[in-house]
Amino acid sequence: MNKNLIFYQLFEHETSTYTYLLGDAKSKEAVLIDPVLETVDRDLQLVNDLGLKLKYVLDTHVHADHVTGAGEIRKRTQAKTAVSADAKVACMDVPLHDGDTLQFGTFEIKALSTPGHTDSCMSYVCEGMAFTGDALLIRGCGRTDFQQGSSHKLFQSVTHQLFTLPPDTVVYPGHDYRGQTKSSVEIEKKFNPRLGGGKTEAEFVKLMSELKLAQPKKIHEAVPANMACGNIKSETVLHPQMVNDIPEITPENLKPHLGQVRLIDVRRPDEYVGELGHIPGAELITQGDALDLFFKTNDKSQEIVFVCRSGGRSGKSTFEARQQGFKNVANMTGGMIRWNELKFPIESNQPHLGDK
């Protein structure tokens, strides 16, 4: 290992999760991989003790067994959050693609797309080390039976992306449940009982199909929170500013709370799937009879942000919602034009229709 690379492997006991800190001893820039919300204080204390400045916080995937600390760390340090672009986590700062690299000081960390455990897993390679998340564990691998997982994809990811790394590459997994801390590509390629020893794809797929695993205990809490960068739903998350009697929120302030509030897009269907696209998770309820029915039949205590092309129609909808008794609503200023100018994530698939 390069003598100027600071490296720590940290452990969270409840979910047996490993967090990794890498820093440049000269520039003091650092990255943190897979932080856990409950251990953010510990991690930041170490960062401060070492005199480091976090530049990036990386997640290997949208975790189902714990809530990420990425969003909380971003609040406290101004570090940028990064995860696979395929995860469609709209509040992330840096969407990563296969082969992308991030610099911290004189060091570079490379993203390798390794889907299979979920459809958007990333592994990270730096200075002869591979941080494999749940794609490749020590003598094992992540499950493939939820979050759009695929045994076929995982086999291809491990054999083509990870097992083709130099044999002496040190493997640092996202979890271990038996006290093991590291392995190597050579060892896993030979001895991993699921993927090593010349296993065929058919053998691996059959093995994975026969596993009978319980759902992660925190899945219903963790996945929605992690789609919002680790923000756990509180009583209210919106803090809009009143402008001409209409509560408004900017795209920049909305983005960290995606997954925590309900998004209603009031444009026409052709606009929803048009060139401006729509915010991931936004429901299409066009102004008129459909929106009027929504106001009459939905819970008035829920938090809602209305969206349109430029903010005009959604502002009117926000005003109408308040008149109908909705208390926690806001208009997104600038609409999808501003959202696109900021290069925030969009989708352009067929309409997701809200309650009518």
Coordinates of C-alpha atoms in Angstrom, one line a residue:
M1 CA 0.0 0.0 0.0
N2 CA 1.2 3.5 -0.8
K3 CA 2.7 5.1 2.3
N4 CA 0.8 8.3 1.7
L5 CA -2.6 6.5 1.7
I6 CA -4.4 6.6 5.0
F7 CA -6.7 3.6 5.3
Y8 CA -9.2 2.4 8.0
Q9 CA -11.7 -0.4 8.1
L10 CA -14.5 0.3 10.5
F11 CA -17.3 -2.1 11.7
E12 CA -20.9 -1.6 12.7
H13 CA -22.0 -4.6 14.8
E14 CA -25.8 -4.7 14.5
T15 CA -25.7 -5.3 10.8
S16 CA -22.1 -6.5 10.5
T17 CA -21.4 -3.7 8.0
Y18 CA -17.9 -2.5 7.0
T19 CA -17.2 1.2 6.4
Y20 CA -14.0 2.2 4.8
L21 CA -12.0 5.5 5.1
L22 CA -9.3 6.3 2.6
G23 CA -7.3 9.6 2.7
D24 CA -4.4 11.3 1.2
A25 CA -1.8 12.0 3.9
K26 CA -0.5 15.0 2.0
S27 CA -3.6 16.8 0.7
K28 CA -5.8 15.5 3.6
E29 CA -8.6 14.8 1.1
A30 CA -10.6 11.7 1.9
V31 CA -13.4 9.4 0.8
L32 CA -15.7 7.3 3.0
I33 CA -17.4 4.1 1.6
D34 CA -20.7 2.7 3.0
P35 CA -21.2 4.7 6.2
V36 CA -24.0 3.6 8.5
L37 CA -26.3 6.3 10.0
E38 CA -25.8 5.0 13.6
T39 CA -22.0 5.3 13.4
V40 CA -21.7 8.7 11.7
D41 CA -20.4 10.4 14.9
R42 CA -17.7 7.7 15.2
D43 CA -16.7 8.1 11.6
L44 CA -16.6 11.9 11.7
Q45 CA -14.6 11.9 14.9
L46 CA -12.0 9.7 13.2
V47 CA -11.9 12.0 10.2
N48 CA -11.4 15.0 12.5
D49 CA -8.8 13.3 14.6
L50 CA -6.8 12.5 11.4
G51 CA -7.1 16.1 10.2
L52 CA -8.9 14.9 7.0
K53 CA -11.5 16.6 4.8
L54 CA -14.1 14.4 3.3
K55 CA -14.5 15.0 -0.4
Y56 CA -16.8 12.1 -1.3
V57 CA -19.1 9.7 0.5
L58 CA -19.8 6.6 -1.6
D59 CA -22.4 3.9 -1.3
T60 CA -21.9 0.6 -3.1
H61 CA -25.7 0.2 -3.5
V62 CA -29.1 1.1 -2.0
H63 CA -28.8 -0.9 1.1
A64 CA -31.7 -3.0 2.5
D65 CA -30.3 -3.9 5.9
H66 CA -29.2 -0.4 7.2
V67 CA -29.7 3.3 6.6
T68 CA -26.8 5.0 5.0
G69 CA -25.0 7.8 6.8
A70 CA -24.3 9.6 3.5
G71 CA -26.9 12.3 3.8
E72 CA -26.1 13.1 7.4
I73 CA -22.4 13.3 6.7
R74 CA -23.1 15.6 3.7
K75 CA -25.0 18.0 6.0
R76 CA -22.1 18.1 8.4
T77 CA -19.1 18.2 6.1
Q78 CA -20.2 19.4 2.6
A79 CA -18.8 16.2 1.2
K80 CA -20.5 15.1 -2.1
T81 CA -22.5 11.8 -2.1
A82 CA -22.1 9.3 -4.9
V83 CA -23.8 6.1 -5.9
S84 CA -24.6 4.3 -9.2
A85 CA -26.6 6.4 -11.6
D86 CA -28.8 3.3 -12.1
A87 CA -30.0 3.5 -8.5
K88 CA -31.9 6.7 -9.5
V89 CA -31.3 8.2 -6.1
A90 CA -32.3 11.7 -7.1
C91 CA -30.7 13.4 -4.0
M92 CA -27.2 12.1 -4.9
D93 CA -24.6 14.6 -6.0
V94 CA -22.5 12.4 -8.2
P95 CA -24.2 9.7 -10.3
L96 CA -21.6 7.1 -11.2
H97 CA -21.2 5.0 -14.3
D98 CA -19.0 2.0 -15.0
G99 CA -15.4 3.2 -15.3
D100 CA -15.9 6.6 -13.7
T101 CA -13.1 7.8 -11.5
L102 CA -13.0 10.2 -8.5
Q103 CA -9.9 12.0 -7.3
F104 CA -9.0 12.6 -3.7
G105 CA -5.6 14.2 -3.4
T106 CA -3.1 12.3 -5.6
F107 CA -5.2 9.1 -5.4
E108 CA -8.0 7.9 -7.7
I109 CA -10.9 5.5 -7.0
K110 CA -12.5 3.8 -9.9
A111 CA -16.2 2.6 -10.0
L112 CA -17.0 -0.8 -11.5
S113 CA -20.6 -1.7 -12.2
T114 CA -21.3 -5.0 -10.5
P115 CA -25.1 -5.5 -10.5
G116 CA -26.8 -8.7 -9.4
H117 CA -27.3 -8.3 -5.7
T118 CA -29.3 -5.3 -6.7
D119 CA -29.7 -3.8 -10.2
S120 CA -27.4 -0.9 -9.3
C121 CA -24.4 -2.2 -7.3
M122 CA -21.0 -0.6 -7.7
S123 CA -17.6 -1.8 -6.5
Y124 CA -14.7 0.6 -6.0
V125 CA -11.1 -0.1 -6.8
C126 CA -8.2 1.9 -5.4
E127 CA -4.5 1.2 -5.0
G128 CA -4.8 -2.6 -5.3
M129 CA -7.9 -2.8 -3.1
A130 CA -11.4 -3.7 -4.3
F131 CA -14.4 -2.6 -2.1
T132 CA -17.0 -5.0 -3.3
G133 CA -20.1 -4.1 -1.3
D134 CA -22.5 -7.1 -1.3
A135 CA -21.4 -8.3 -4.8
L136 CA -18.6 -10.4 -3.5
L137 CA -18.2 -11.4 0.1
I138 CA -15.5 -13.4 1.8
R139 CA -16.4 -17.0 0.7
G140 CA -19.8 -15.8 -0.4
C141 CA -21.9 -13.2 -2.2
G142 CA -24.9 -11.1 -1.7
R143 CA -28.4 -12.5 -2.2
T144 CA -30.2 -11.9 -5.5
D145 CA -33.9 -12.3 -4.6
F146 CA -35.0 -8.6 -4.1
Q147 CA -34.4 -5.1 -5.4
Q148 CA -34.3 -6.3 -9.0
G149 CA -31.5 -8.7 -8.2
S150 CA -30.4 -11.3 -10.7
S151 CA -28.2 -14.3 -10.2
H152 CA -27.2 -14.3 -13.9
K153 CA -26.1 -10.6 -13.6
L154 CA -24.2 -11.2 -10.4
F155 CA -22.3 -14.2 -11.9
Q156 CA -21.3 -12.0 -14.9
S157 CA -20.3 -9.1 -12.6
V158 CA -18.1 -11.1 -10.4
T159 CA -16.5 -13.2 -13.1
H160 CA -16.0 -10.4 -15.6
Q161 CA -15.4 -7.4 -13.4
L162 CA -13.9 -8.6 -10.2
F163 CA -12.2 -11.9 -10.9
T164 CA -10.4 -10.3 -13.8
L165 CA -8.6 -7.8 -11.5
P166 CA -5.0 -8.6 -10.6
P167 CA -4.9 -11.8 -8.4
D168 CA -3.3 -10.0 -5.5
T169 CA -6.0 -7.4 -5.4
V170 CA -7.3 -7.2 -1.8
V171 CA -11.0 -7.8 -1.4
Y172 CA -12.8 -5.7 1.2
P173 CA -16.5 -6.7 1.5
G174 CA -19.5 -4.7 2.6
H175 CA -20.3 -7.2 5.3
D176 CA -18.9 -10.2 7.2
Y177 CA -20.6 -12.3 9.8
R178 CA -17.7 -14.5 10.9
G179 CA -15.1 -12.0 11.9
Q180 CA -13.2 -12.1 8.6
T181 CA -11.8 -8.7 7.4
K182 CA -10.3 -9.2 3.9
S183 CA -9.5 -11.7 1.2
S184 CA -8.0 -11.5 -2.3
V185 CA -9.2 -12.0 -5.8
E186 CA -7.0 -15.1 -6.2
I187 CA -8.4 -16.7 -3.0
E188 CA -12.0 -16.0 -3.8
K189 CA -11.6 -17.1 -7.4
K190 CA -10.2 -20.5 -6.2
F191 CA -12.2 -21.1 -3.0
N192 CA -15.4 -19.1 -2.9
P193 CA -18.0 -21.9 -2.6
R194 CA -20.6 -20.0 -4.6
L195 CA -18.6 -18.4 -7.4
G196 CA -15.1 -19.8 -7.3
G197 CA -13.4 -23.1 -8.3
G198 CA -14.6 -22.9 -11.8
K199 CA -18.3 -22.8 -11.0
T200 CA -20.5 -22.4 -14.1
E201 CA -23.2 -19.8 -14.4
A202 CA -25.9 -22.5 -14.4
E203 CA -24.5 -24.0 -11.2
F204 CA -24.5 -20.6 -9.5
V205 CA -28.0 -19.8 -10.6
K206 CA -29.3 -23.1 -9.3
L207 CA -27.5 -22.7 -6.0
M208 CA -28.9 -19.2 -5.5
S209 CA -32.4 -20.3 -6.4
E210 CA -32.3 -22.9 -3.6
L211 CA -31.5 -20.3 -0.8
K212 CA -34.4 -19.7 1.6
L213 CA -33.6 -16.4 3.2
A214 CA -35.7 -14.2 5.4
Q215 CA -36.2 -10.6 4.4
P216 CA -33.8 -8.1 6.0
K217 CA -35.4 -6.7 9.2
K218 CA -35.0 -3.1 8.2
I219 CA -35.9 -3.4 4.6
H220 CA -39.1 -1.3 4.8
E221 CA -37.3 1.4 6.7
A222 CA -33.9 1.3 5.0
V223 CA -34.7 1.2 1.3
P224 CA -37.0 4.3 1.3
A225 CA -34.6 6.2 3.5
N226 CA -31.6 5.3 1.3
M227 CA -33.5 6.4 -1.8
A228 CA -33.5 9.8 0.1
C229 CA -29.7 9.6 0.9
G230 CA -30.5 8.3 4.4
N231 CA -33.1 10.8 5.4
I232 CA -35.5 9.0 7.7
K233 CA -39.1 10.3 7.5
S234 CA -39.8 12.9 10.2
E235 CA -43.0 14.5 11.1
T236 CA -42.3 17.2 8.4
V237 CA -39.4 17.7 6.2
L238 CA -40.5 20.6 4.1
H239 CA -39.6 24.1 5.1
P240 CA -40.9 26.2 2.3
Q241 CA -40.7 30.0 2.0
M242 CA -44.0 31.9 1.6
V243 CA -44.1 34.0 -1.7
N244 CA -47.3 35.8 -2.4
D245 CA -49.2 33.5 -0.1
I246 CA -47.9 30.4 -1.8
P247 CA -45.4 28.1 0.0
E248 CA -42.4 27.5 -2.4
I249 CA -39.4 25.3 -2.3
T250 CA -36.4 25.4 -4.7
P251 CA -35.3 22.3 -6.6
E252 CA -32.0 22.5 -4.7
N253 CA -33.9 22.3 -1.4
L254 CA -36.3 19.6 -2.6
K255 CA -33.7 17.2 -4.0
P256 CA -32.4 16.0 -0.6
H257 CA -35.9 15.1 0.5
L258 CA -37.0 13.0 -2.5
G259 CA -38.5 9.8 -1.2
Q260 CA -39.8 11.6 1.8
V261 CA -42.5 13.8 0.3
R262 CA -45.2 13.1 -2.4
L263 CA -44.5 14.7 -5.8
I264 CA -47.5 15.6 -7.9
D265 CA -46.8 16.6 -11.5
V266 CA -49.7 18.6 -12.8
R267 CA -48.7 18.8 -16.5
R268 CA -50.2 17.0 -19.5
P269 CA -49.2 13.3 -20.1
D270 CA -47.2 14.3 -23.2
E271 CA -45.2 16.8 -21.2
Y272 CA -44.6 14.2 -18.4
V273 CA -42.8 11.9 -20.9
G274 CA -41.5 14.7 -23.1
E275 CA -38.0 16.2 -23.5
L276 CA -38.0 17.7 -19.9
G277 CA -38.9 14.3 -18.4
H278 CA -40.2 14.2 -14.9
I279 CA -38.7 13.8 -11.4
P280 CA -38.2 10.1 -10.4
G281 CA -41.2 9.0 -8.3
A282 CA -43.4 11.9 -9.4
E283 CA -47.1 11.0 -10.0
L284 CA -49.0 12.5 -12.9
I285 CA -52.3 14.1 -11.9
T286 CA -53.1 16.7 -14.5
Q287 CA -54.9 19.9 -13.5
G288 CA -58.6 19.8 -13.9
D289 CA -61.1 17.1 -12.9
A290 CA -58.3 14.6 -11.9
L291 CA -56.7 17.0 -9.5
D292 CA -60.0 18.2 -8.1
L293 CA -60.9 14.6 -7.3
F294 CA -57.4 14.1 -5.7
F295 CA -58.1 17.1 -3.4
K296 CA -61.4 15.5 -2.3
T297 CA -60.2 12.0 -1.7
N298 CA -56.7 12.2 -0.2
D299 CA -55.2 12.7 3.2
K300 CA -54.7 16.4 3.9
S301 CA -51.9 15.9 6.3
Q302 CA -49.4 14.4 3.8
E303 CA -46.5 16.5 2.5
I304 CA -46.8 17.3 -1.1
V305 CA -44.8 19.2 -3.7
F306 CA -46.5 20.2 -6.9
V307 CA -44.4 20.4 -10.1
C308 CA -45.0 21.6 -13.6
R309 CA -43.0 23.0 -16.5
S310 CA -42.0 26.4 -15.1
G311 CA -43.8 26.7 -11.8
G312 CA -46.9 28.6 -12.8
R313 CA -49.5 25.8 -13.0
S314 CA -48.0 24.0 -9.9
G315 CA -48.1 27.3 -8.0
K316 CA -51.9 27.6 -8.8
S317 CA -52.3 23.9 -7.7
T318 CA -50.5 24.6 -4.4
F319 CA -52.8 27.6 -3.7
E320 CA -55.8 25.5 -4.5
A321 CA -54.6 22.6 -2.2
R322 CA -54.2 25.0 0.7
Q323 CA -57.7 26.3 0.1
Q324 CA -58.9 22.6 0.2
G325 CA -57.2 22.2 3.6
F326 CA -53.9 20.7 2.7
K327 CA -51.4 22.2 5.2
N328 CA -48.0 20.7 4.2
V329 CA -47.8 21.6 0.5
A330 CA -45.3 23.5 -1.6
N331 CA -44.7 24.6 -5.1
M332 CA -41.3 23.8 -6.7
T333 CA -40.0 27.0 -8.2
G334 CA -38.8 27.0 -11.7
G335 CA -40.4 23.7 -12.5
M336 CA -38.8 21.1 -14.7
I337 CA -37.0 23.7 -16.7
R338 CA -34.9 24.7 -13.6
W339 CA -34.6 21.0 -12.6
N340 CA -33.1 20.2 -16.0
E341 CA -30.8 23.3 -15.8
L342 CA -29.4 21.9 -12.6
K343 CA -28.8 18.5 -14.3
F344 CA -30.8 16.7 -11.6
P345 CA -32.0 13.2 -12.5
I346 CA -35.0 12.7 -14.6
E347 CA -37.1 9.9 -16.1
S348 CA -39.2 9.9 -19.2
N349 CA -41.1 6.6 -18.9
Q350 CA -44.8 6.2 -19.1
P351 CA -46.9 8.0 -16.6
H352 CA -47.1 6.8 -13.0
L353 CA -50.7 7.8 -12.3
G354 CA -51.6 9.0 -8.8
D355 CA -54.8 8.3 -6.8
K356 CA -57.7 9.6 -8.7

